[in-house]
Amino acid sequence: MTTSTRPRLSLPPCAHVPQHYTGPSRDEVLATRRQYTNPAIFTIYREPLMLVEGHRQYLFDETGRRYLDLFAGIVTVSCGHAHPKVTARVQQQVAALAHTTTIYLHPHVGEFAKRLAAKMPAGLDVTYFVNSGSEANDLAVLMARLATGHNDVIAVRNAYHGGSPAAMALTSHHTWKYPAQLNTGIHHTVCPDPYRSPYTGTPEQIATRSVEDLRDVIRYSTPGNVAAFIAEPIQGVGGVTHGAPNYLREAYAVVREHGGLCIADEVQTGFGRTGDHYWGFQHSGVVPDIVTMAKGIGNGFPLAAVTTRREIAERLTQRIHFNTYGGNPVSMAAGLAVLEVIEEEGLQRNASEVGGRLKAGLRELAMRHALIGDVRGMGLMLGVELVKDRGTKEPAREAAAEVMERLRALGILVGKGGLFGNVLRIKPPLCITAADVDFALDALDRVLAEMAP
Ligand code: PMP
């Protein structure tokens, strides 16, 4: 069917009726924000979008227009917007007691740590709660340094681990790095993702060759011992990039040979998003020494965590370590509710099934639209890399921005990422349905057809 003869696209039905919005206009909000917030705080879309209400996988703007959210507030809203169970638990807790720190006892903090331990491989059973992914990664690196007595840390090129001064050093995109380096001894090894790898061969061969680079980094840039290796099982901001499953297995072995601990940054990949496993590292059959979590753990509430083995965690006791909001009862209530909702609603299975349908559909689109250079990812963590030419793989950055704009016009929100900003990032709330996926595929198909030269 040609674009012009296709029926008009409409979002799958949704019974939720948004409240009538009575706040300041979008233009007023924009003007206030431009005047009073730091100009580094950016919006996407040519005309910034204002959102005032959410219902599961849908968002509503101030006019009541509904959007299918395929980005989940940057991979954060795992259970869905305004999830009734999460909302109720948080409201109850706010009404009862909004704040205590961990210098007092409160039942939630130990309970949530215990439930997280039950989701982890044996031995990873001690958790420290913080408020953001950057803080979690800072703390993980600190613990690794204390536990090993070494300083050097290896991260993977194209990674994103945070924007705090310490985590920024781990992050590996010049676009996110300011010239103010406070974290010494950070090195980056080659990214094992086959699509833009400097090496050739099968994905497994590229993974093995990438681990040789890791060995070389240790050999040439460190004293021969390292504190840690940190990696996202699937790079999120980097554009949904990952190596073959043997990469982490072989990398972890090399790092351990050199006295280092292995940190899995599960900020995006955790809590069932990748479908077949609860944690991203499980796809590679590895067991990290430290796991960092944020985003999906709280369905949007500020909550992050570092889980490790007791003997590693104990190294922090040599000094005082304290975090005012970490482990606060409201975030803990949100986290406990999220764990339950993921189980009760089978969201991990949904990520696998609906994600599989979406990926198959995207692959099918790739056969018809030359702009698509690569489709990758797992479960509901998918990336579509756009290129000007499949042979040269020249990034199609402007086209990616245009696709986002046009999808928005059709009622769909997606993200973008990758060093060149040319990868569409599709990482919706885990409650998305097959009907949503079919709608999104149809919309993307139309947009790509319209944009074809
Ligand atoms: N790690 C990963 C994998 C992330 O994607 C992010 C955020 N994009 C962070 C860490 C940092 O999290 P936060 O923004 O909560 O500090």
Coordinates of C-alpha atoms and ligand atoms in Angstrom, one line a residue:
M1 CA 0.0 0.0 0.0
T2 CA 1.4 3.4 -0.8
T3 CA 1.5 6.1 1.9
S4 CA -1.3 8.1 0.4
T5 CA -3.8 5.2 0.2
R6 CA -3.2 3.9 3.7
P7 CA -5.9 4.6 6.3
R8 CA -5.3 7.4 8.8
L9 CA -3.2 6.3 11.7
S10 CA -4.7 6.4 15.2
L11 CA -3.3 5.4 18.5
P12 CA -4.7 2.2 20.1
P13 CA -7.7 3.0 22.3
C14 CA -7.2 4.1 25.9
A15 CA -10.0 4.6 28.4
H16 CA -8.1 7.1 30.5
V17 CA -9.5 10.6 30.2
P18 CA -6.9 13.3 31.1
Q19 CA -7.9 16.0 33.5
H20 CA -8.5 19.5 32.0
Y21 CA -5.2 21.3 32.3
T22 CA -5.5 24.8 33.9
G23 CA -1.9 25.7 34.6
P24 CA 0.3 28.2 32.7
S25 CA 0.5 28.0 29.0
R26 CA 3.3 26.1 27.2
D27 CA 4.8 29.4 26.1
E28 CA 4.8 30.8 29.6
V29 CA 6.4 27.7 30.9
L30 CA 9.0 27.8 28.2
A31 CA 9.8 31.5 28.8
T32 CA 10.1 31.0 32.6
R33 CA 12.3 28.0 32.1
R34 CA 14.5 29.8 29.6
Q35 CA 14.9 32.8 31.9
Y36 CA 15.5 31.0 35.2
T37 CA 17.0 27.6 34.6
N38 CA 20.5 26.8 33.7
P39 CA 20.8 26.9 29.9
A40 CA 22.5 23.5 29.9
I41 CA 19.1 22.0 30.7
F42 CA 17.9 21.2 27.2
T43 CA 14.7 20.0 25.6
I44 CA 14.3 17.8 22.6
Y45 CA 12.1 18.7 19.6
R46 CA 12.1 21.9 17.6
E47 CA 9.0 23.1 19.5
P48 CA 9.6 21.8 23.0
L49 CA 6.8 19.4 24.2
M50 CA 5.1 20.0 27.4
L51 CA 3.7 17.0 29.3
V52 CA 1.3 17.3 32.1
E53 CA -0.2 13.8 32.7
G54 CA 0.6 10.2 32.2
H55 CA -1.2 6.9 32.1
R56 CA 0.9 3.7 31.8
Q57 CA 2.5 3.8 28.3
Y58 CA 0.8 7.1 27.3
L59 CA 1.5 10.7 28.0
F60 CA -0.7 13.8 27.6
D61 CA 0.3 17.3 26.7
E62 CA -1.5 20.4 28.1
T63 CA -4.1 20.3 25.3
G64 CA -5.1 16.7 26.2
R65 CA -3.3 15.2 23.2
R66 CA -2.2 11.6 23.8
Y67 CA 1.3 10.2 22.9
L68 CA 2.6 6.7 22.9
D69 CA 5.7 7.0 25.0
L70 CA 8.5 4.8 23.5
F71 CA 11.3 6.4 25.6
A72 CA 9.9 6.1 29.2
G73 CA 11.4 9.3 30.5
I74 CA 14.8 8.1 29.3
V75 CA 14.3 4.4 30.1
T76 CA 13.1 5.2 33.6
V77 CA 9.4 4.5 33.8
S78 CA 9.4 0.7 33.9
C79 CA 5.9 -0.1 35.2
G80 CA 4.1 2.8 33.4
H81 CA 3.3 6.4 34.1
A82 CA 1.2 7.0 37.3
H83 CA 1.1 3.3 38.0
P84 CA -1.7 3.0 40.6
K85 CA 0.1 0.6 42.9
V86 CA 3.3 2.6 42.9
T87 CA 1.4 5.9 43.3
A88 CA -0.6 4.5 46.2
R89 CA 2.4 3.2 48.1
V90 CA 4.2 6.5 47.7
Q91 CA 1.2 8.5 48.8
Q92 CA 0.8 6.3 51.8
Q93 CA 4.4 6.7 52.8
V94 CA 4.5 10.5 52.2
A95 CA 1.4 10.8 54.4
A96 CA 3.0 8.6 57.1
L97 CA 6.5 9.8 57.2
A98 CA 8.3 11.5 54.3
H99 CA 11.8 11.5 55.6
T100 CA 14.1 9.7 57.9
T101 CA 17.7 9.0 57.2
T102 CA 19.4 5.7 57.8
I103 CA 20.7 6.9 61.2
Y104 CA 17.3 5.7 62.4
L105 CA 15.6 2.4 61.7
H106 CA 12.8 2.2 59.2
P107 CA 11.4 -1.1 58.0
H108 CA 11.5 -0.3 54.3
V109 CA 15.3 0.0 53.8
G110 CA 16.3 -3.5 55.0
E111 CA 13.2 -5.0 53.3
F112 CA 14.0 -3.5 49.9
A113 CA 17.7 -4.5 50.2
K114 CA 16.6 -8.1 51.1
R115 CA 14.2 -8.2 48.1
L116 CA 16.9 -7.0 45.7
A117 CA 19.3 -9.6 47.1
A118 CA 16.7 -12.2 46.2
K119 CA 16.8 -11.0 42.5
M120 CA 20.7 -11.2 42.4
P121 CA 23.1 -14.1 41.9
A122 CA 24.1 -15.7 45.2
G123 CA 26.6 -13.6 47.2
L124 CA 25.5 -10.3 45.8
D125 CA 23.4 -9.5 48.8
V126 CA 24.4 -6.2 50.4
T127 CA 23.0 -2.9 49.1
Y128 CA 23.7 0.8 49.6
F129 CA 21.0 3.1 48.4
V130 CA 21.7 6.4 46.7
N131 CA 19.6 8.7 44.5
S132 CA 21.0 8.7 41.0
G133 CA 22.9 6.5 38.6
S134 CA 25.9 8.8 38.7
E135 CA 26.1 8.5 42.5
A136 CA 25.8 4.7 42.2
N137 CA 28.7 4.5 39.8
D138 CA 30.8 6.9 41.8
L139 CA 30.2 4.7 44.9
A140 CA 30.9 1.5 43.0
V141 CA 34.2 2.7 41.8
L142 CA 35.1 3.9 45.3
M143 CA 34.3 0.5 46.8
A144 CA 36.3 -1.2 44.1
R145 CA 39.3 1.0 44.8
L146 CA 39.1 0.4 48.5
A147 CA 38.5 -3.3 48.1
T148 CA 41.4 -3.9 45.7
G149 CA 43.9 -1.2 46.8
H150 CA 44.3 -0.3 43.1
N151 CA 43.3 2.9 41.5
D152 CA 42.9 2.3 37.7
V153 CA 39.5 1.7 36.3
I154 CA 38.7 0.6 32.7
A155 CA 35.5 1.6 31.1
V156 CA 34.3 0.9 27.6
R157 CA 34.4 3.5 24.8
N158 CA 31.0 4.9 23.9
A159 CA 29.7 4.3 27.5
Y160 CA 27.6 6.6 29.6
H161 CA 28.0 6.2 33.3
G162 CA 26.9 9.6 34.6
G163 CA 27.5 13.3 34.7
S164 CA 28.9 13.8 38.2
P165 CA 32.6 14.8 38.0
A166 CA 33.7 11.3 38.9
A167 CA 31.2 9.4 36.7
M168 CA 31.9 11.8 33.8
A169 CA 35.4 10.5 33.6
L170 CA 33.9 7.0 33.1
T171 CA 31.6 8.3 30.4
S172 CA 33.1 8.0 27.0
H173 CA 31.6 10.5 24.6
H174 CA 33.3 13.9 24.2
T175 CA 29.9 15.4 24.0
W176 CA 29.2 14.7 27.7
K177 CA 32.7 15.5 29.1
Y178 CA 33.7 19.0 30.4
P179 CA 37.4 19.9 30.5
A180 CA 37.5 19.5 34.3
Q181 CA 38.8 16.0 35.0
L182 CA 38.7 15.1 38.7
N183 CA 38.9 11.3 38.5
T184 CA 42.3 10.0 37.7
G185 CA 43.3 6.6 36.4
I186 CA 40.3 6.1 34.1
H187 CA 41.0 4.4 30.8
H188 CA 38.7 3.3 27.9
T189 CA 38.9 0.2 25.9
V190 CA 37.4 -0.4 22.5
C191 CA 33.6 -1.0 22.2
P192 CA 32.8 -4.6 21.3
D193 CA 29.7 -3.7 19.3
P194 CA 30.2 -5.2 15.8
Y195 CA 28.5 -2.4 13.8
R196 CA 31.2 0.2 14.2
S197 CA 34.0 -2.0 15.4
P198 CA 37.5 -1.3 14.1
Y199 CA 37.8 -5.1 13.8
T200 CA 36.3 -7.5 11.4
G201 CA 34.9 -11.0 11.8
T202 CA 31.9 -12.6 13.5
P203 CA 30.5 -10.7 16.5
E204 CA 32.2 -13.3 18.7
Q205 CA 35.6 -12.8 17.0
I206 CA 35.2 -9.0 17.4
A207 CA 34.4 -9.5 21.1
T208 CA 37.5 -11.6 21.6
R209 CA 39.6 -9.1 19.7
S210 CA 38.1 -6.3 21.8
V211 CA 39.2 -8.1 24.9
E212 CA 42.7 -8.1 23.6
D213 CA 42.5 -4.3 23.5
L214 CA 41.4 -4.4 27.1
R215 CA 44.4 -6.5 27.9
D216 CA 46.6 -4.0 26.1
V217 CA 45.1 -1.0 28.0
I218 CA 46.0 -2.7 31.2
R219 CA 49.5 -3.5 29.9
Y220 CA 50.2 0.0 28.5
S221 CA 48.2 2.4 30.7
T222 CA 48.1 1.0 34.2
P223 CA 50.6 -0.4 36.7
G224 CA 49.4 -3.8 35.7
N225 CA 46.7 -4.0 38.4
V226 CA 43.3 -2.5 38.1
A227 CA 40.6 -1.6 40.6
A228 CA 37.7 -2.3 38.3
F229 CA 36.2 -2.7 34.9
I230 CA 32.8 -1.1 34.4
A231 CA 30.5 -1.8 31.6
E232 CA 26.8 -1.5 30.6
P233 CA 25.7 -4.9 29.3
I234 CA 24.0 -2.9 26.6
Q235 CA 25.2 0.7 26.2
G236 CA 22.1 2.9 26.4
V237 CA 23.1 6.5 25.7
G238 CA 25.7 5.1 23.3
G239 CA 23.0 3.9 21.0
V240 CA 22.0 0.4 22.2
T241 CA 25.4 -1.1 21.5
H242 CA 26.7 -4.3 22.8
G243 CA 29.2 -7.1 22.1
A244 CA 28.5 -10.8 21.6
P245 CA 27.9 -12.7 24.9
N246 CA 31.5 -13.9 25.1
Y247 CA 32.7 -10.3 25.4
L248 CA 31.8 -9.8 29.1
R249 CA 32.8 -13.4 29.9
E250 CA 36.3 -12.9 28.5
A251 CA 36.6 -9.3 29.7
Y252 CA 35.7 -10.2 33.3
A253 CA 38.3 -13.0 33.2
V254 CA 41.1 -10.6 32.1
V255 CA 40.1 -8.0 34.6
R256 CA 40.1 -10.5 37.5
E257 CA 43.5 -11.8 36.3
H258 CA 44.7 -8.3 37.0
G259 CA 43.2 -8.0 40.5
G260 CA 40.2 -6.0 39.4
L261 CA 36.5 -6.2 40.3
C262 CA 33.8 -6.2 37.6
I263 CA 31.0 -3.6 37.8
A264 CA 27.8 -4.1 35.8
D265 CA 26.0 -0.8 35.2
E266 CA 22.4 -2.0 35.1
V267 CA 21.0 1.5 35.2
Q268 CA 19.2 1.0 31.9
T269 CA 19.3 -2.8 31.4
G270 CA 18.0 -3.9 34.8
F271 CA 14.6 -4.9 36.1
G272 CA 13.5 -7.1 33.2
R273 CA 13.9 -4.6 30.4
T274 CA 16.0 -6.9 28.2
G275 CA 13.3 -9.5 28.3
D276 CA 14.9 -12.9 28.6
H277 CA 16.7 -12.0 31.8
Y278 CA 16.1 -9.8 34.8
W279 CA 19.6 -8.3 34.6
G280 CA 21.5 -7.5 31.4
F281 CA 24.7 -9.2 32.6
Q282 CA 22.8 -12.6 32.7
H283 CA 22.7 -12.6 28.9
S284 CA 26.5 -13.1 29.0
G285 CA 26.4 -15.7 31.8
V286 CA 28.7 -13.6 34.0
V287 CA 28.4 -12.7 37.7
P288 CA 29.7 -9.2 38.4
D289 CA 31.2 -8.2 41.8
I290 CA 29.2 -5.0 42.0
V291 CA 25.9 -4.0 40.3
T292 CA 24.7 -0.4 40.0
M293 CA 21.0 0.4 39.4
A294 CA 18.9 3.5 38.9
K295 CA 16.1 4.6 36.5
G296 CA 13.7 1.6 36.2
I297 CA 14.2 0.7 39.9
G298 CA 12.0 3.6 41.0
N299 CA 9.6 4.0 38.0
G300 CA 10.6 7.7 38.0
F301 CA 11.2 8.4 41.7
P302 CA 14.8 9.3 42.5
L303 CA 16.3 6.1 43.6
A304 CA 19.5 4.2 42.8
A305 CA 21.4 1.4 44.4
V306 CA 24.7 -0.4 44.6
T307 CA 24.6 -4.1 45.4
T308 CA 27.8 -6.1 46.1
R309 CA 29.3 -8.8 48.3
R310 CA 29.6 -8.2 52.0
E311 CA 33.4 -8.2 52.0
I312 CA 33.5 -5.5 49.4
A313 CA 30.9 -3.4 51.1
E314 CA 32.7 -3.6 54.4
R315 CA 35.6 -1.6 53.1
L316 CA 33.4 1.5 53.3
T317 CA 33.3 1.2 57.1
Q318 CA 36.9 2.5 57.5
R319 CA 35.5 6.0 57.2
I320 CA 32.0 7.5 57.6
H321 CA 29.9 7.3 54.5
F322 CA 26.5 8.9 54.5
N323 CA 23.8 9.9 52.0
T324 CA 21.0 12.1 53.3
Y325 CA 18.3 10.9 50.9
G326 CA 19.7 7.4 50.2
G327 CA 17.3 4.8 51.5
N328 CA 14.6 7.3 52.5
P329 CA 11.2 5.6 53.1
V330 CA 9.4 7.2 50.2
S331 CA 11.9 6.0 47.6
M332 CA 12.0 2.6 49.3
A333 CA 8.2 2.4 49.1
A334 CA 8.4 3.2 45.3
G335 CA 11.1 0.6 44.8
L336 CA 9.2 -2.1 46.7
A337 CA 6.1 -1.4 44.7
V338 CA 8.1 -1.5 41.4
L339 CA 9.5 -5.0 42.2
E340 CA 6.0 -6.3 42.9
V341 CA 4.5 -4.8 39.8
I342 CA 7.2 -6.2 37.6
E343 CA 6.3 -9.7 39.0
E344 CA 2.6 -9.3 39.2
E345 CA 2.1 -7.9 35.7
G346 CA 4.7 -10.2 34.0
L347 CA 6.5 -7.2 32.7
Q348 CA 9.7 -9.0 32.0
R349 CA 7.9 -11.6 29.9
N350 CA 6.1 -8.7 28.2
A351 CA 9.4 -7.1 27.4
S352 CA 10.5 -10.3 25.8
E353 CA 7.4 -11.0 23.8
V354 CA 6.4 -7.5 22.7
G355 CA 10.0 -6.5 22.4
G356 CA 10.5 -9.5 20.1
R357 CA 7.6 -8.4 17.9
L358 CA 8.9 -4.9 17.8
K359 CA 12.4 -6.0 16.8
A360 CA 11.2 -8.3 14.2
G361 CA 9.0 -5.5 12.8
L362 CA 12.0 -3.1 12.8
R363 CA 14.1 -5.7 11.0
E364 CA 11.4 -6.0 8.4
L365 CA 11.4 -2.2 8.0
A366 CA 15.2 -2.3 7.5
M367 CA 14.7 -4.5 4.5
R368 CA 12.6 -1.8 2.8
H369 CA 14.2 1.4 4.1
A370 CA 17.8 2.1 3.2
L371 CA 18.1 4.7 5.9
I372 CA 18.2 1.9 8.5
G373 CA 21.7 0.7 8.9
D374 CA 21.3 -1.5 11.9
V375 CA 18.6 -2.8 14.3
R376 CA 19.9 -4.0 17.6
G377 CA 19.1 -4.6 21.3
M378 CA 17.1 -7.0 23.3
G379 CA 13.6 -7.0 24.8
L380 CA 12.4 -3.5 25.1
M381 CA 15.8 -1.9 24.8
L382 CA 16.1 -1.4 21.1
G383 CA 18.1 0.8 18.8
V384 CA 17.7 1.7 15.1
E385 CA 20.8 3.2 13.6
L386 CA 20.2 5.5 10.7
V387 CA 22.9 6.0 8.1
K388 CA 23.2 7.9 4.8
D389 CA 24.8 5.0 3.1
R390 CA 24.9 1.4 4.2
G391 CA 28.4 1.0 2.7
T392 CA 30.1 3.9 4.4
K393 CA 27.8 3.9 7.4
E394 CA 27.9 7.7 7.4
P395 CA 25.7 8.7 10.3
A396 CA 22.3 10.2 9.3
R397 CA 22.1 12.6 12.3
E398 CA 19.7 15.1 10.7
A399 CA 17.5 12.3 9.5
A400 CA 17.2 10.9 13.0
A401 CA 16.1 14.2 14.3
E402 CA 13.6 14.5 11.5
V403 CA 12.2 11.0 12.1
M404 CA 11.7 12.0 15.8
E405 CA 9.8 15.1 14.8
R406 CA 7.6 13.3 12.4
L407 CA 6.9 10.5 14.8
R408 CA 5.9 13.1 17.4
A409 CA 3.5 14.6 14.9
L410 CA 1.9 11.1 14.6
G411 CA 1.7 10.8 18.4
I412 CA 4.8 8.8 19.2
L413 CA 7.8 9.8 21.3
V414 CA 11.1 8.1 20.8
G415 CA 14.6 9.0 22.0
K416 CA 17.9 9.3 20.2
G417 CA 21.5 8.6 21.1
G418 CA 24.8 7.4 19.9
L419 CA 27.9 9.5 19.6
F420 CA 26.5 11.0 16.3
G421 CA 22.9 11.3 17.5
N422 CA 21.8 9.0 14.7
V423 CA 20.4 6.1 16.7
L424 CA 16.6 6.0 17.5
R425 CA 16.3 4.7 21.0
I426 CA 13.1 2.7 21.6
K427 CA 12.8 1.9 25.3
P428 CA 9.2 2.2 26.3
P429 CA 7.5 1.5 29.6
L430 CA 7.5 -2.3 30.0
C431 CA 3.6 -2.5 29.9
I432 CA 3.4 -1.5 26.2
T433 CA 1.1 -3.8 24.1
A434 CA 1.3 -5.6 20.7
A435 CA -1.2 -3.0 19.4
D436 CA 1.1 -0.2 20.4
V437 CA 4.0 -1.9 18.7
D438 CA 2.0 -2.4 15.5
F439 CA 0.9 1.3 15.5
A440 CA 4.5 2.4 16.1
L441 CA 5.8 0.2 13.3
D442 CA 3.2 1.5 10.9
A443 CA 4.0 5.1 11.8
L444 CA 7.8 4.6 11.4
D445 CA 7.2 2.8 8.1
R446 CA 5.2 5.9 6.8
V447 CA 7.7 8.4 8.1
L448 CA 10.6 6.5 6.5
A449 CA 8.7 6.2 3.2
E450 CA 7.9 10.0 3.2
M451 CA 11.6 10.7 3.8
A452 CA 12.9 8.4 1.1
P453 CA 14.8 10.3 -1.6
Ligands
PMP1 N1 24.5 4.8 33.9 C1 23.7 4.7 32.8 C2 23.8 3.4 31.9 C3 22.9 5.7 32.4 O1 22.1 5.5 31.3 C4 22.8 6.8 33.2 C5 21.8 8.0 32.8 N2 21.5 8.1 31.5 C6 23.6 6.9 34.3 C7 24.4 5.9 34.6 C8 23.5 8.1 35.2 O2 22.3 8.2 35.8 P1 21.8 9.6 36.5 O3 21.4 10.4 35.3 O4 20.6 9.1 37.3 O5 22.9 10.1 37.3

